[in-house]
Every structure is written in C-alpha cells, then in structure tokens.
mmCIF file of C-alpha atoms and ligand atoms in Angstrom:
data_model
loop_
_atom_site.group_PDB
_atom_site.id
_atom_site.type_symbol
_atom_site.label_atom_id
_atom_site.label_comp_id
_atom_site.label_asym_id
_atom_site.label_seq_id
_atom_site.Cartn_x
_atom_site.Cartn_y
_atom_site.Cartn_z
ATOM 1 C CA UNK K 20 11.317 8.940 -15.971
ATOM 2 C CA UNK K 21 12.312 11.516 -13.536
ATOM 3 C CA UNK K 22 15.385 13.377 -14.172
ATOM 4 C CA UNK K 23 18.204 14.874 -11.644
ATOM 5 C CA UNK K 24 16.101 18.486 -12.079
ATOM 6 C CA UNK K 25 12.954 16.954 -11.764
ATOM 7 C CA UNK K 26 13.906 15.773 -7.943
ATOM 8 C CA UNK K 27 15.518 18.949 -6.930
ATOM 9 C CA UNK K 28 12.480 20.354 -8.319
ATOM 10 C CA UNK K 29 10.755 18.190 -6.286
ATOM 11 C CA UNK K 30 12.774 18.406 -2.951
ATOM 12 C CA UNK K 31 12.053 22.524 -3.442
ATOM 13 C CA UNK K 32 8.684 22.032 -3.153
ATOM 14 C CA UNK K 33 8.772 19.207 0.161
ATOM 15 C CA UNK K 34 10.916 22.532 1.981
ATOM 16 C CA UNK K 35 8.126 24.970 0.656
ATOM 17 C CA UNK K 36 5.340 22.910 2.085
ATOM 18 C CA UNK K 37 3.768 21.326 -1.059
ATOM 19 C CA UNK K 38 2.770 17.649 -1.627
ATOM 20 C CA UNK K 39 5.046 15.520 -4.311
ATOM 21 C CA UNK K 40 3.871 11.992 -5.688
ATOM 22 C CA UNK K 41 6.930 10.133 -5.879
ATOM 23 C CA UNK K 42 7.103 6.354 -6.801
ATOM 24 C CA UNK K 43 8.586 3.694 -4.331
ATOM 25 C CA UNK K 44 9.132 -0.293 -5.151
ATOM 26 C CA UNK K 45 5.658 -0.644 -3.813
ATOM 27 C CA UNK K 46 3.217 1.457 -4.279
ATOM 28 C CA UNK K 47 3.354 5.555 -5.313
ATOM 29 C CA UNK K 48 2.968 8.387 -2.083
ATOM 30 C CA UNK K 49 1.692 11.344 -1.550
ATOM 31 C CA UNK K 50 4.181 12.938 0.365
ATOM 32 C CA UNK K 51 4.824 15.932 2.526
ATOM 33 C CA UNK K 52 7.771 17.339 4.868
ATOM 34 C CA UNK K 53 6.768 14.873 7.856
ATOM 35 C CA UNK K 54 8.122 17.637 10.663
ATOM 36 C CA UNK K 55 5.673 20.153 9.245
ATOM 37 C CA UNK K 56 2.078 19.885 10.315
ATOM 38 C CA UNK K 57 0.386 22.510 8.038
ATOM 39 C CA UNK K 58 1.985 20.292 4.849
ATOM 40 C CA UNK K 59 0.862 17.302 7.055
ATOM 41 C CA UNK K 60 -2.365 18.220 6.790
ATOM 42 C CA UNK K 61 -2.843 18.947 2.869
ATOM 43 C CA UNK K 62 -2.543 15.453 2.489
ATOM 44 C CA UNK K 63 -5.575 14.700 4.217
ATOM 45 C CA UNK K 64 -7.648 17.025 2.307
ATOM 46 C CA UNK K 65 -5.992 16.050 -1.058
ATOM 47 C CA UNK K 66 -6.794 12.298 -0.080
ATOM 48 C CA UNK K 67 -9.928 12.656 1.910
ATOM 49 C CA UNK K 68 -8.900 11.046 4.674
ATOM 50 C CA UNK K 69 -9.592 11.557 8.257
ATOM 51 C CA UNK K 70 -6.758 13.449 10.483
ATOM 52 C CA UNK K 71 -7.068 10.229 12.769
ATOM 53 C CA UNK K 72 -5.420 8.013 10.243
ATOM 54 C CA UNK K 73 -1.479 7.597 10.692
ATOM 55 C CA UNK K 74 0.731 8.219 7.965
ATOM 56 C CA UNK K 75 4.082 6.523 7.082
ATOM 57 C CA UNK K 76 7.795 8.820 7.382
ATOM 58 C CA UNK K 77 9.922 7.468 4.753
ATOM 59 C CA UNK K 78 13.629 8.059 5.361
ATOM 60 C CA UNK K 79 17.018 7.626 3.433
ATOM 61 C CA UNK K 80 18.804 4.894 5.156
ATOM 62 C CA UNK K 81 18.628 2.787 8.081
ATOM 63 C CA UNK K 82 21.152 4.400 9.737
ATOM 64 C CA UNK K 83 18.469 7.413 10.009
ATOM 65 C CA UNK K 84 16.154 5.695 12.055
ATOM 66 C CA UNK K 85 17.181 7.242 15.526
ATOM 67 C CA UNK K 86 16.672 10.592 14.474
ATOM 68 C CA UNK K 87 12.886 9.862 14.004
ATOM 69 C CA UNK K 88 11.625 7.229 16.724
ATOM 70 C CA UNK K 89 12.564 7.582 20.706
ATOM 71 C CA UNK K 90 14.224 4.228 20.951
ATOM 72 C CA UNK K 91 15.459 1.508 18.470
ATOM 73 C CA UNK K 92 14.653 -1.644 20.238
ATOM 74 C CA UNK K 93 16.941 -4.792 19.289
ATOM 75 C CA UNK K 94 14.800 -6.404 16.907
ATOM 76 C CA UNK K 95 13.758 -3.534 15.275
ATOM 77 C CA UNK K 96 17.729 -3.063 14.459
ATOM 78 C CA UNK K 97 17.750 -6.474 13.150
ATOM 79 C CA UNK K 98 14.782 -6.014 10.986
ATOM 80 C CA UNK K 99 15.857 -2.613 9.109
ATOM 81 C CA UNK K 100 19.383 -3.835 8.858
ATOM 82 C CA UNK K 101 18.052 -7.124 7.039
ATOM 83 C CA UNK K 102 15.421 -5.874 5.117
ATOM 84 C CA UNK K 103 15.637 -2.035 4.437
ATOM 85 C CA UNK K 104 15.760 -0.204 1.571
ATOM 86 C CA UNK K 105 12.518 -2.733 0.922
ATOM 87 C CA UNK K 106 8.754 -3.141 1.487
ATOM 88 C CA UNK K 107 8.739 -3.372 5.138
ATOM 89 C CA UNK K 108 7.788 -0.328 7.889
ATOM 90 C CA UNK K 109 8.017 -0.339 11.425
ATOM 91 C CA UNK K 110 6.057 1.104 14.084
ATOM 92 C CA UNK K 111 7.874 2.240 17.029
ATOM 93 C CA UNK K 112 7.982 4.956 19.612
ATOM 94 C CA UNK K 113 7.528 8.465 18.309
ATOM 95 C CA UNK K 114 10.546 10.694 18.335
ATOM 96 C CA UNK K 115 10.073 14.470 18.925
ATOM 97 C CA UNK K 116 10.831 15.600 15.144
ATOM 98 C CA UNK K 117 7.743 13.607 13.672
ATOM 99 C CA UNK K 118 4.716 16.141 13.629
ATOM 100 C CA UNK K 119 1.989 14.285 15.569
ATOM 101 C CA UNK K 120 -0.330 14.990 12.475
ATOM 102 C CA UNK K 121 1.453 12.312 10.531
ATOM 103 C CA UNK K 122 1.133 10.259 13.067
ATOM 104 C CA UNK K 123 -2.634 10.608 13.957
ATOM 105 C CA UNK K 124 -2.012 11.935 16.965
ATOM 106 C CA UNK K 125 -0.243 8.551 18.101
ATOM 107 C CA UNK K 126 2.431 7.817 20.290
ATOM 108 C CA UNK K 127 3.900 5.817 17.651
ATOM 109 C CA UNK K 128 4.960 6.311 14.235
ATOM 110 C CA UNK K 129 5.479 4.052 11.244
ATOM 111 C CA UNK K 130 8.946 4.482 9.479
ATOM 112 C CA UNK K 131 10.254 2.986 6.713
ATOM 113 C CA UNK K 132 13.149 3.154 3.820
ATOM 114 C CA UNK K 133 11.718 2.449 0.193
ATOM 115 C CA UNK K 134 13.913 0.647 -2.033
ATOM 116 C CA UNK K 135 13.127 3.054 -5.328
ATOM 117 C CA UNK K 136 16.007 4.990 -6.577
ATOM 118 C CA UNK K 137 14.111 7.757 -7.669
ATOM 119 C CA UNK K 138 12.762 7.914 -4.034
ATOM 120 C CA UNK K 139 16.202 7.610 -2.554
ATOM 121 C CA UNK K 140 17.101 10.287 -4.583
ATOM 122 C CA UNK K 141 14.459 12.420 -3.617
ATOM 123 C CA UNK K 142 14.841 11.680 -0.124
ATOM 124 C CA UNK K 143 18.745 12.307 -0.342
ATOM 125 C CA UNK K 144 17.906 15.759 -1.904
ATOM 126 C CA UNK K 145 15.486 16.480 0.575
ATOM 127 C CA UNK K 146 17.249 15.252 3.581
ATOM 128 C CA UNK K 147 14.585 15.071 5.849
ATOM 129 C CA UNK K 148 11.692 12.213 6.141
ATOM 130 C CA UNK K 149 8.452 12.353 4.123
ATOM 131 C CA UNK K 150 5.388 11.598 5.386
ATOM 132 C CA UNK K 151 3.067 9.863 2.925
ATOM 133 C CA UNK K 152 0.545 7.378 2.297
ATOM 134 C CA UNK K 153 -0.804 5.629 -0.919
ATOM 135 C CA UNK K 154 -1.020 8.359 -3.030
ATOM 136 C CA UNK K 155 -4.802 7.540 -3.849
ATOM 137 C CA UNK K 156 -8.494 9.379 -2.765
ATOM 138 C CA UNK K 157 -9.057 7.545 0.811
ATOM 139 C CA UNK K 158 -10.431 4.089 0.407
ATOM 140 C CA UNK K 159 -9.744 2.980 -3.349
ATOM 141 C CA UNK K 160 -7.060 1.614 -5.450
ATOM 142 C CA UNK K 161 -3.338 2.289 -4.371
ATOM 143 C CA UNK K 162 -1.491 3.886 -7.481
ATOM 144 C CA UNK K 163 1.409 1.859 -9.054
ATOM 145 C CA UNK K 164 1.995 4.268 -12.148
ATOM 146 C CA UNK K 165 2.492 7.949 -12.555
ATOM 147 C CA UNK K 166 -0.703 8.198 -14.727
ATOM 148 C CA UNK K 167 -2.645 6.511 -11.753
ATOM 149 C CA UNK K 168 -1.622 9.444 -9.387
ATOM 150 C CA UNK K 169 -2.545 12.117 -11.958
ATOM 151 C CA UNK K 170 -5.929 10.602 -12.677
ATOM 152 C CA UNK K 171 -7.087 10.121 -9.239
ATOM 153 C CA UNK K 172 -5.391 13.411 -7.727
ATOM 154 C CA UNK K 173 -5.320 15.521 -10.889
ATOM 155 C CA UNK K 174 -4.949 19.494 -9.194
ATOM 156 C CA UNK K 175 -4.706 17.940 -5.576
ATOM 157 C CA UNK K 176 -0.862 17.072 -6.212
ATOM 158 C CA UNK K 177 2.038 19.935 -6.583
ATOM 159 C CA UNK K 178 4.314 17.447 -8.595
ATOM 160 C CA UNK K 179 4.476 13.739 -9.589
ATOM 161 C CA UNK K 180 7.695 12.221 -9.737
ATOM 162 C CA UNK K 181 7.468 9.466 -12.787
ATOM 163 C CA UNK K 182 9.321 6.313 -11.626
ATOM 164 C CA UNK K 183 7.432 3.824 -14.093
ATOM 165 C CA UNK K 184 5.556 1.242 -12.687
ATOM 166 C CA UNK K 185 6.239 -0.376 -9.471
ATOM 167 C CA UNK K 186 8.128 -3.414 -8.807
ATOM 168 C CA UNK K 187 6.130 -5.078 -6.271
ATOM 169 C CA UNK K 188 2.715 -3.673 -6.543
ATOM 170 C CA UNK K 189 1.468 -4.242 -3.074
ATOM 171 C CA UNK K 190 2.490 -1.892 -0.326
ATOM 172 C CA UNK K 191 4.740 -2.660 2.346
ATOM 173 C CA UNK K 192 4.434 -5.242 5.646
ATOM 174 C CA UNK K 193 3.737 -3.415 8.911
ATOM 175 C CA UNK K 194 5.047 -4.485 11.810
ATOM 176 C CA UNK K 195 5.215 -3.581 15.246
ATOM 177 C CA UNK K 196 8.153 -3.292 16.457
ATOM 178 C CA UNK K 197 7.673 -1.290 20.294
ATOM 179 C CA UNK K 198 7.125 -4.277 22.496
ATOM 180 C CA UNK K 199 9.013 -7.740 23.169
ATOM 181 C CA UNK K 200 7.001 -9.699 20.272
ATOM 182 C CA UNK K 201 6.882 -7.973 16.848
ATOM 183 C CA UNK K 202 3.395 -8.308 15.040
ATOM 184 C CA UNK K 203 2.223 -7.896 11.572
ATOM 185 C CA UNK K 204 -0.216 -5.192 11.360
ATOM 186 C CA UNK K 205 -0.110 -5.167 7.798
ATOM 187 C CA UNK K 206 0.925 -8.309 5.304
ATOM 188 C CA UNK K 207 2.533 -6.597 2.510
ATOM 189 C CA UNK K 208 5.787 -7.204 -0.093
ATOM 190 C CA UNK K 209 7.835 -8.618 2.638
ATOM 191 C CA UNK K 210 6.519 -11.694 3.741
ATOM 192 C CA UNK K 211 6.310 -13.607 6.697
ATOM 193 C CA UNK K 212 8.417 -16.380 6.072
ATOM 194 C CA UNK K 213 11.164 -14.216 5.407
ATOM 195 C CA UNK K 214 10.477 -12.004 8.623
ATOM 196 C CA UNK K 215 9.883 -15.445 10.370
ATOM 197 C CA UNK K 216 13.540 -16.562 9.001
ATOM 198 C CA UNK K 217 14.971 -13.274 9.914
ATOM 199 C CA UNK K 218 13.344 -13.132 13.370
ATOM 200 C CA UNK K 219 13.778 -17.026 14.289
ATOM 201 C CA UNK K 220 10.625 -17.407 15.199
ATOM 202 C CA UNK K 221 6.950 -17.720 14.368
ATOM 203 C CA UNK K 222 4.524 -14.281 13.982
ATOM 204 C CA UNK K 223 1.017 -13.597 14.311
ATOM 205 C CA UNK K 224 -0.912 -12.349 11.340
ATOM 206 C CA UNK K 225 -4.037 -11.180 11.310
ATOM 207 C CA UNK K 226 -7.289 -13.049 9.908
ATOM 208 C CA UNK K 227 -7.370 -10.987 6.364
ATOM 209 C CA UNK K 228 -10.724 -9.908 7.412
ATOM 210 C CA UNK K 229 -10.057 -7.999 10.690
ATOM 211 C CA UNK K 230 -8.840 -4.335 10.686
ATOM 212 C CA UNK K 231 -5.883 -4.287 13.125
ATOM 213 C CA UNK K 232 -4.624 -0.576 12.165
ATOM 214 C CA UNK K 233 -6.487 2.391 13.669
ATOM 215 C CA UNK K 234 -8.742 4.895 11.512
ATOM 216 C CA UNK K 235 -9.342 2.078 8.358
ATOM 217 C CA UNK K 236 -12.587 1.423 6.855
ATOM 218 C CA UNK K 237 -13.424 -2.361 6.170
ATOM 219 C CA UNK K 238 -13.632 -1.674 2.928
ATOM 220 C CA UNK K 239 -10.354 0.063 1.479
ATOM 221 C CA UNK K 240 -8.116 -1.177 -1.702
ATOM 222 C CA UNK K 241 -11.721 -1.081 -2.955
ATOM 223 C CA UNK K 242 -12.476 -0.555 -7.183
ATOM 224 C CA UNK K 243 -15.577 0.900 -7.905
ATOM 225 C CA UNK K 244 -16.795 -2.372 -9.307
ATOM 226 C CA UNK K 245 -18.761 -4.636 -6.535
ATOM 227 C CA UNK K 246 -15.805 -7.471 -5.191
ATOM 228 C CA UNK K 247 -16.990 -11.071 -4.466
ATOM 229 C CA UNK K 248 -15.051 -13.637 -3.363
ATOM 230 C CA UNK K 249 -15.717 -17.323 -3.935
ATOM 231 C CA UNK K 250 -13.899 -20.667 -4.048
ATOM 232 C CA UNK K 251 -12.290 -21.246 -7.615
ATOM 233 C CA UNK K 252 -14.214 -24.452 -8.830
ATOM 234 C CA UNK K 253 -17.588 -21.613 -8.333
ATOM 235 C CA UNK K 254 -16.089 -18.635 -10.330
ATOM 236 C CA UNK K 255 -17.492 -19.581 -13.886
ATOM 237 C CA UNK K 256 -20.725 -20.533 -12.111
ATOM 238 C CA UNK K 257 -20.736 -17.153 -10.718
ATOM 239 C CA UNK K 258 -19.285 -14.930 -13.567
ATOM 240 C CA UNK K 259 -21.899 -16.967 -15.772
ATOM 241 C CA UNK K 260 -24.944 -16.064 -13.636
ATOM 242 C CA UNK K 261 -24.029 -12.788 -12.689
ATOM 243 C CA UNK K 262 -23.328 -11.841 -17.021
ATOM 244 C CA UNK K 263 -26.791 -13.722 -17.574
ATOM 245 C CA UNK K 264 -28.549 -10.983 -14.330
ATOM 246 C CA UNK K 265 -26.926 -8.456 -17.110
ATOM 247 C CA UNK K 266 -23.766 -7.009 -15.278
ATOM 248 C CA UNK K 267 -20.838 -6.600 -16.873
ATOM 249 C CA UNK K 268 -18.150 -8.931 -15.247
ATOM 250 C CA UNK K 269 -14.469 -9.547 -14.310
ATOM 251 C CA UNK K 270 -12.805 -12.468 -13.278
ATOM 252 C CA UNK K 271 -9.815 -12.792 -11.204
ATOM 253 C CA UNK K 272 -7.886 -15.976 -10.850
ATOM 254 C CA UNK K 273 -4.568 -17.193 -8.237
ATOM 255 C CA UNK K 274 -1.527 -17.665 -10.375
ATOM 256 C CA UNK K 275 -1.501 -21.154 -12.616
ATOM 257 C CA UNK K 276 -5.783 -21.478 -12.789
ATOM 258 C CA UNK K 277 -5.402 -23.027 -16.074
ATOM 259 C CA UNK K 278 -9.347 -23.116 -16.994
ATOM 260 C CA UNK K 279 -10.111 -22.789 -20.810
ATOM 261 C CA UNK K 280 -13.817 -22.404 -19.878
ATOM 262 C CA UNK K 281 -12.828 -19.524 -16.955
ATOM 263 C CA UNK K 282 -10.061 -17.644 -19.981
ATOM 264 C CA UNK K 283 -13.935 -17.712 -22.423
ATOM 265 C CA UNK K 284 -14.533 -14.819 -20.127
ATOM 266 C CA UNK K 285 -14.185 -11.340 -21.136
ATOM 267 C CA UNK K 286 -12.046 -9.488 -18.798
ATOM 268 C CA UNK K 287 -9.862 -12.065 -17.176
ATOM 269 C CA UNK K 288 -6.708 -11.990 -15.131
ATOM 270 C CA UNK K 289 -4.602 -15.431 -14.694
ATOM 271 C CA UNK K 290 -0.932 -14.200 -13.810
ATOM 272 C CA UNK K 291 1.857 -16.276 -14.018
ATOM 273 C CA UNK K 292 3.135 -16.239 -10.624
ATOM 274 C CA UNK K 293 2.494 -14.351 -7.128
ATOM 275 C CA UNK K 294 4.979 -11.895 -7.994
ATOM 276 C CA UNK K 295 3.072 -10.757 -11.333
ATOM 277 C CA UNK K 296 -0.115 -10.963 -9.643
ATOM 278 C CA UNK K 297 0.982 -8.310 -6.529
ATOM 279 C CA UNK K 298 2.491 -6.058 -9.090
ATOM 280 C CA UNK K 299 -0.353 -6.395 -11.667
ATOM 281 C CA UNK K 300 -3.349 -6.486 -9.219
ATOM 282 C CA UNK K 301 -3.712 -2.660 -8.828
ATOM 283 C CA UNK K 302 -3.563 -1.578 -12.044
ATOM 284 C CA UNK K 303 -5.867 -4.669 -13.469
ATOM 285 C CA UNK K 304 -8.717 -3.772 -10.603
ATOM 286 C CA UNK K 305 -8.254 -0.044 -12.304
ATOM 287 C CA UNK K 306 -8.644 -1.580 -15.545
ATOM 288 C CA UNK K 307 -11.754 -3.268 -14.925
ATOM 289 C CA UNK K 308 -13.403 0.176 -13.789
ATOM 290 C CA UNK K 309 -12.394 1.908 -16.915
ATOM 291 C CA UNK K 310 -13.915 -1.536 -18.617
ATOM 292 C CA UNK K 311 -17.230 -0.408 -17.239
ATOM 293 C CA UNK K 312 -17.172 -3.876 -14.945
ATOM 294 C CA UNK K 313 -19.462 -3.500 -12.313
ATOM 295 C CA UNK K 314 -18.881 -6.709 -10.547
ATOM 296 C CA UNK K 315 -15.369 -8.617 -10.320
ATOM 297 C CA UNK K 316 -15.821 -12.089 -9.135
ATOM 298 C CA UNK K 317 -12.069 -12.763 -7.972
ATOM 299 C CA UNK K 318 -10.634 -16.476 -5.941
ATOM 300 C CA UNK K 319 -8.287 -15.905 -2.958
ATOM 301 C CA UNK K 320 -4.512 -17.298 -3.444
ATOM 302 C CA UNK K 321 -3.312 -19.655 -0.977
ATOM 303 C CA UNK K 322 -2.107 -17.178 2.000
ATOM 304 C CA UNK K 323 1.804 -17.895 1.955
ATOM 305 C CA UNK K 324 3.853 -15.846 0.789
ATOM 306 C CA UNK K 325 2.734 -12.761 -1.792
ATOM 307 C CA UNK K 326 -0.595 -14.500 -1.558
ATOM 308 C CA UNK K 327 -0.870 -13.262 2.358
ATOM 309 C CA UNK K 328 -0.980 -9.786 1.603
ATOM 310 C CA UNK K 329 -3.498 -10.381 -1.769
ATOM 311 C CA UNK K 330 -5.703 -12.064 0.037
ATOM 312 C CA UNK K 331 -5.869 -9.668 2.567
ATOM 313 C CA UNK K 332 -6.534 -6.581 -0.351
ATOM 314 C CA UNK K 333 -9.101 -8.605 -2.158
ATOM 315 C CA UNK K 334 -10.721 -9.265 1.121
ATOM 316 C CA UNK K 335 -10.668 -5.565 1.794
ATOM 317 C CA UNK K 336 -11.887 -4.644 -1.647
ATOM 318 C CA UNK K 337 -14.929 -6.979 -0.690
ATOM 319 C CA UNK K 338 -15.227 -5.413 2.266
ATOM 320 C CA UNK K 339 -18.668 -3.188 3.035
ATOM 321 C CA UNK K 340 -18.657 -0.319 1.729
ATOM 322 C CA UNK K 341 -19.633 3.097 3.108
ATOM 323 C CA UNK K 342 -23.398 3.684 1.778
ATOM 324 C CA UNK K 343 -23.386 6.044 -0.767
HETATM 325 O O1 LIG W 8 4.096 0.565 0.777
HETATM 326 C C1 LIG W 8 3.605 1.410 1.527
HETATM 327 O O2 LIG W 8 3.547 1.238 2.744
HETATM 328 C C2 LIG W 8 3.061 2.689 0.877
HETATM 329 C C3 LIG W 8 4.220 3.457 0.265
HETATM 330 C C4 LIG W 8 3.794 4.797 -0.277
HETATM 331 O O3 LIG W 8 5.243 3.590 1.212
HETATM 332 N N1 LIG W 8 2.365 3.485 1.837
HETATM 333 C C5 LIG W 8 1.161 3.162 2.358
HETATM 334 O O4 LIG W 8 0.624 4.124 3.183
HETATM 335 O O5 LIG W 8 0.596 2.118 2.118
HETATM 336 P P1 LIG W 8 -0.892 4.154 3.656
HETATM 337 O O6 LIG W 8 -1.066 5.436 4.351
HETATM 338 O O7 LIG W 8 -1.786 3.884 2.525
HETATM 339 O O8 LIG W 8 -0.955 3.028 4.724
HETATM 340 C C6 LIG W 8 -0.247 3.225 5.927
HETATM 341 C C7 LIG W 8 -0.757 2.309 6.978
HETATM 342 C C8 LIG W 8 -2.146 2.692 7.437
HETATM 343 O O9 LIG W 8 -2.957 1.540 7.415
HETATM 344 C C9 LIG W 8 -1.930 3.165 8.862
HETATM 345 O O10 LIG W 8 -3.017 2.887 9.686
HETATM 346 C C10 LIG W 8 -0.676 2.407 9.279
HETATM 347 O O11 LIG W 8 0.097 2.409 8.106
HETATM 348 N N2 LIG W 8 0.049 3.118 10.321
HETATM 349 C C11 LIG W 8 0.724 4.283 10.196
HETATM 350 N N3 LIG W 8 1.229 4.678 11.381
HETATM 351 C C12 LIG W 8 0.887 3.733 12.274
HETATM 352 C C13 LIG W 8 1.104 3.569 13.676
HETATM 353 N N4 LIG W 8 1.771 4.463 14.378
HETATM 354 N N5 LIG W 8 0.590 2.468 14.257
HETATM 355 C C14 LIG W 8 -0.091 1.547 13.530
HETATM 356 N N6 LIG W 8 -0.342 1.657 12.218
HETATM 357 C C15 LIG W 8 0.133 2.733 11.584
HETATM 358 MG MG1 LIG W 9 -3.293 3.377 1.273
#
C-alpha cells in the first residue's frame, strides 16, 4: 500500500513532468499534470494511443470543478454534488487551464473526482488536476491492480502508486453534461438507474455495440484471447466444440448460472453477483491470457444495472480487431 512518502514522492514527479500510475475505485491511471502538454503527451506514447483520443482530468473535490470547465451548467451541479468522489465523469465545456492535448484537441473536457483515498491524497498533494486514462497499452485490458500496471507498462511508467485492487472494477459512467439533456457516453460503475433517480428522468444509452466517444477502436477492453458472445443455454455447446477444434477455452458466465455441466469446464468464471463480476472481470480476462486461452466464449448479463456497462466491455472485447 502506498505510504504518506510514497505520494509526495509521487506528487514531485506530476510537478516535474513525469507520468504516475495511481489507483482509483475503478480502474488504475496513467496520469500526468493535465495543464502541461509536453507531460500530456508522454502518455500517449507510453500507451500507444493516438493524440486524437481525449483524456480524463481528475480533480480533488467537487467544489474544484469551475476552475477546470468554462461553465457548470445546473445539472451538472446536481450530478457531482450527488455522486462525486465516485465512478462518474462529466464532459463539459473546456476551461482555459486544461491543455488541449488532454483533451484531444476538443472543446470539451471530461472531469471527474475518484473516490480512492490514495488518489485523493495524491491529488490533495498535488493540487492541481491529472490527466489520465486507463493506465493500460491502447486497446486491451484496463488495470485493476498495481502488478497489472507494471506488467503492461513496465519502463513506460515513472512511479506506480499501490492502492490494492479496485473496488468497482469497471471504469467510470460518462456523461454529457454541456447541453439541456445529459447523455451517457459511457455506461460505467454508476448506473443509470441511479443517474435516472438523481436526474428525474429517463436517459439514453447507447446500443453496447456503437462507439459514441471520438478516437475508439471497436475493439478495446480487448484480451488477447479471441471474445465470442453467445446466448447462455449455447455456451457448453460452444466451449465443447471449440476444445474438440483444439483451442484452449474460457468460459464466462452472468452472476447465478448455476450449470454443473458449464463449472466441468476448465477455466470458468460464475461470480456471485454484478458487483463481483465488474470488479473481477478485468483481472479474470488477464487471467485467461496468462492461461494460454485463446478463445473465451463469455454470455452477456441482463443490461440493468452493473450488467449495462459489462455488457458493453464484453461487447467491445468482441469487437474486430485491428489486423495484425
Ligand atoms: O474510470 C475511469 O474513467 C478511468 C479512471 C482511470 O478514471 N479512466 C478511463 O480513462 O477509463 P480512458 O482514457 O481509458 O477513457 C476515457 C474515455 C475515452 O473513451 C474518451 O474518449 C472519453 O473518456 N472522453 C474523454 N474526454 C472526452 C470528451 N471531451 N468528450 C467525449 N468523450 C471524452
Ligand atoms: Mg481505457
């Protein structure tokens, strides 16, 4: 666990330009000083991402949030008072102290206050906001331990902040927040019937399949390991015929599957509820990779609640991938 010197240690480094992993409830970030572009821009080569590809500014408190957007409309207030420190960011109107490199060049920036002490700590120490992303290579598996960050990003990374594993697994809900009618962008840890209860009225979410935020791949949250999706009564069918074709096989299940003949099955994930299966999904889709699986076969939750924003990762894991 990070100590009081490690995040001062840390903070040092965000003034001097470097790149810190640092763990939040949902997911770990690579993250940089977000008002200076040169640091900006060493996380897209650490990540491999392209420039074009927006970044999120975590902050310390809601109370923040006008230093770093050009207006706070009304329900924008209402969200980050209700739900902040959480999983939730907001895209709103630039303001003049984000770096348009962590924004993508946008107009807009996505904000947000994690609800991880050791990142409130760090962002305390530093006392400006941090621009990062999933601190993973562009297009695979978001981290959720320490060890996942040093793995994937070895040398890439300054200094990783240990926080243990994160709470909630998934990353956080995007919504828009600039015009009259928020949107989700981005299902994620808070979910909609809670914004829906917040807001007093009904959102649109986008069909899991269809990429609604600029500069992202279809395929992204992606393992190495092929992803198929298919109705639950068809997974054994599947897993069966694809281990007799000779691959090596993974299975994942929705919460409370309770098939003896689908737990037979070498590497198989049934968690207990959609809370264990956000924060376990990362780290069992690593899993399978370091298994040597080389196809998961993997049933879609029902999309309420948790299950809105694991759909839409397993979808993108399925997604088409870039040819090699
Ligand atoms: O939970 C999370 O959100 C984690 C932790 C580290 O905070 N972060 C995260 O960052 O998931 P990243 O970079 O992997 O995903 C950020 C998403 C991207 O899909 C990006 O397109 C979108 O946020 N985004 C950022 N700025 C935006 C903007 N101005 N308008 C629309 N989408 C934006
Ligand atoms: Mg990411």
């Amino acid at each position: 666990m990070a100590r009081i010197s490690d995040i001062e240690k840390a903070a040092t480094l965000l003034r001097a330009g470097r790149l810190v992993a640092f763990p939040t409830e949902t997911v770990y970030g690579l993250g940089a000083d977000a008002e200076d572009p040169d640091a900006v821009a060493r996380i897209f080569r650490a990540k491999g991402r392209p420039p074009s590809h927006p970044l999120i500014v975590h902050i310390g408190g809601a109370e923040n949030l006008g230093d770093w957007v050009e207006d706070v409309p009304a329900t924008a207030r209402l969200l980050a008072e209700r739900f902040w420190p959480g999983p939730l960011t907001l895209v709103l109107r630039r303001g003049r102290r984000v770096s348009l490199a962590a924004t993508g060049g946008l107009e807009t920036v996505a904000v947000r206050v994690p609800d991880h002490p050791v990142a409130l700590a760090l962002l305390a120490a530093f006392g400006g906001g941090v621009a990062a992303p999933s601190a993973n290579r562009f297009g695979s598996v978001s981290p959720t331990t320490a060890s996942h960050v040093r793995a994937e990003l070895g040398d890439a990374v300054d200094f990783v902040l240990d926080g243990g594993s994160c709470g909630v697994g998934v990353e956080s809900t995007i919504v828009d927040a600039t015009g009259d009618v928020p949107t989700i962008l981005r299902p994620g840890g808070v979910t909609r019937e809670d914004l829906e209860a917040a807001l007093g009225r009904p959102l649109a979410v986008p069909s899991a399949s269809r990429v609604r935020v600029p500069g992202q791949h279809p395929s992204h949250y992606a393992p190495r390991a092929r992803v198929v999706l298919v109705e639950p009564e068809k997974v054994v069918a599947e897993a069966e015929l694809a281990q007799e074709l000779g691959h090596r096989v993974g299975v994942f299940l929705p919460p409370s599957f309770a098939d003896a003949e689908v737990k037979a099955h070498a590497a198989v994930e049934v968690p207990g509820s959609m809370a264990e299966y956000a924060r376990g999904l990362y780290g069992f889709l690593r899993e399978l990779d370091r298994q040597g699986c080389d196809l998961i076969v993997a049933s879609l939750p029902a999309q309420e609640g948790l299950g809105l924003a694991i759909a839409n990762r397993l979808h993108r894991a399925a997604g088409p991938r870039p040819s090699a």
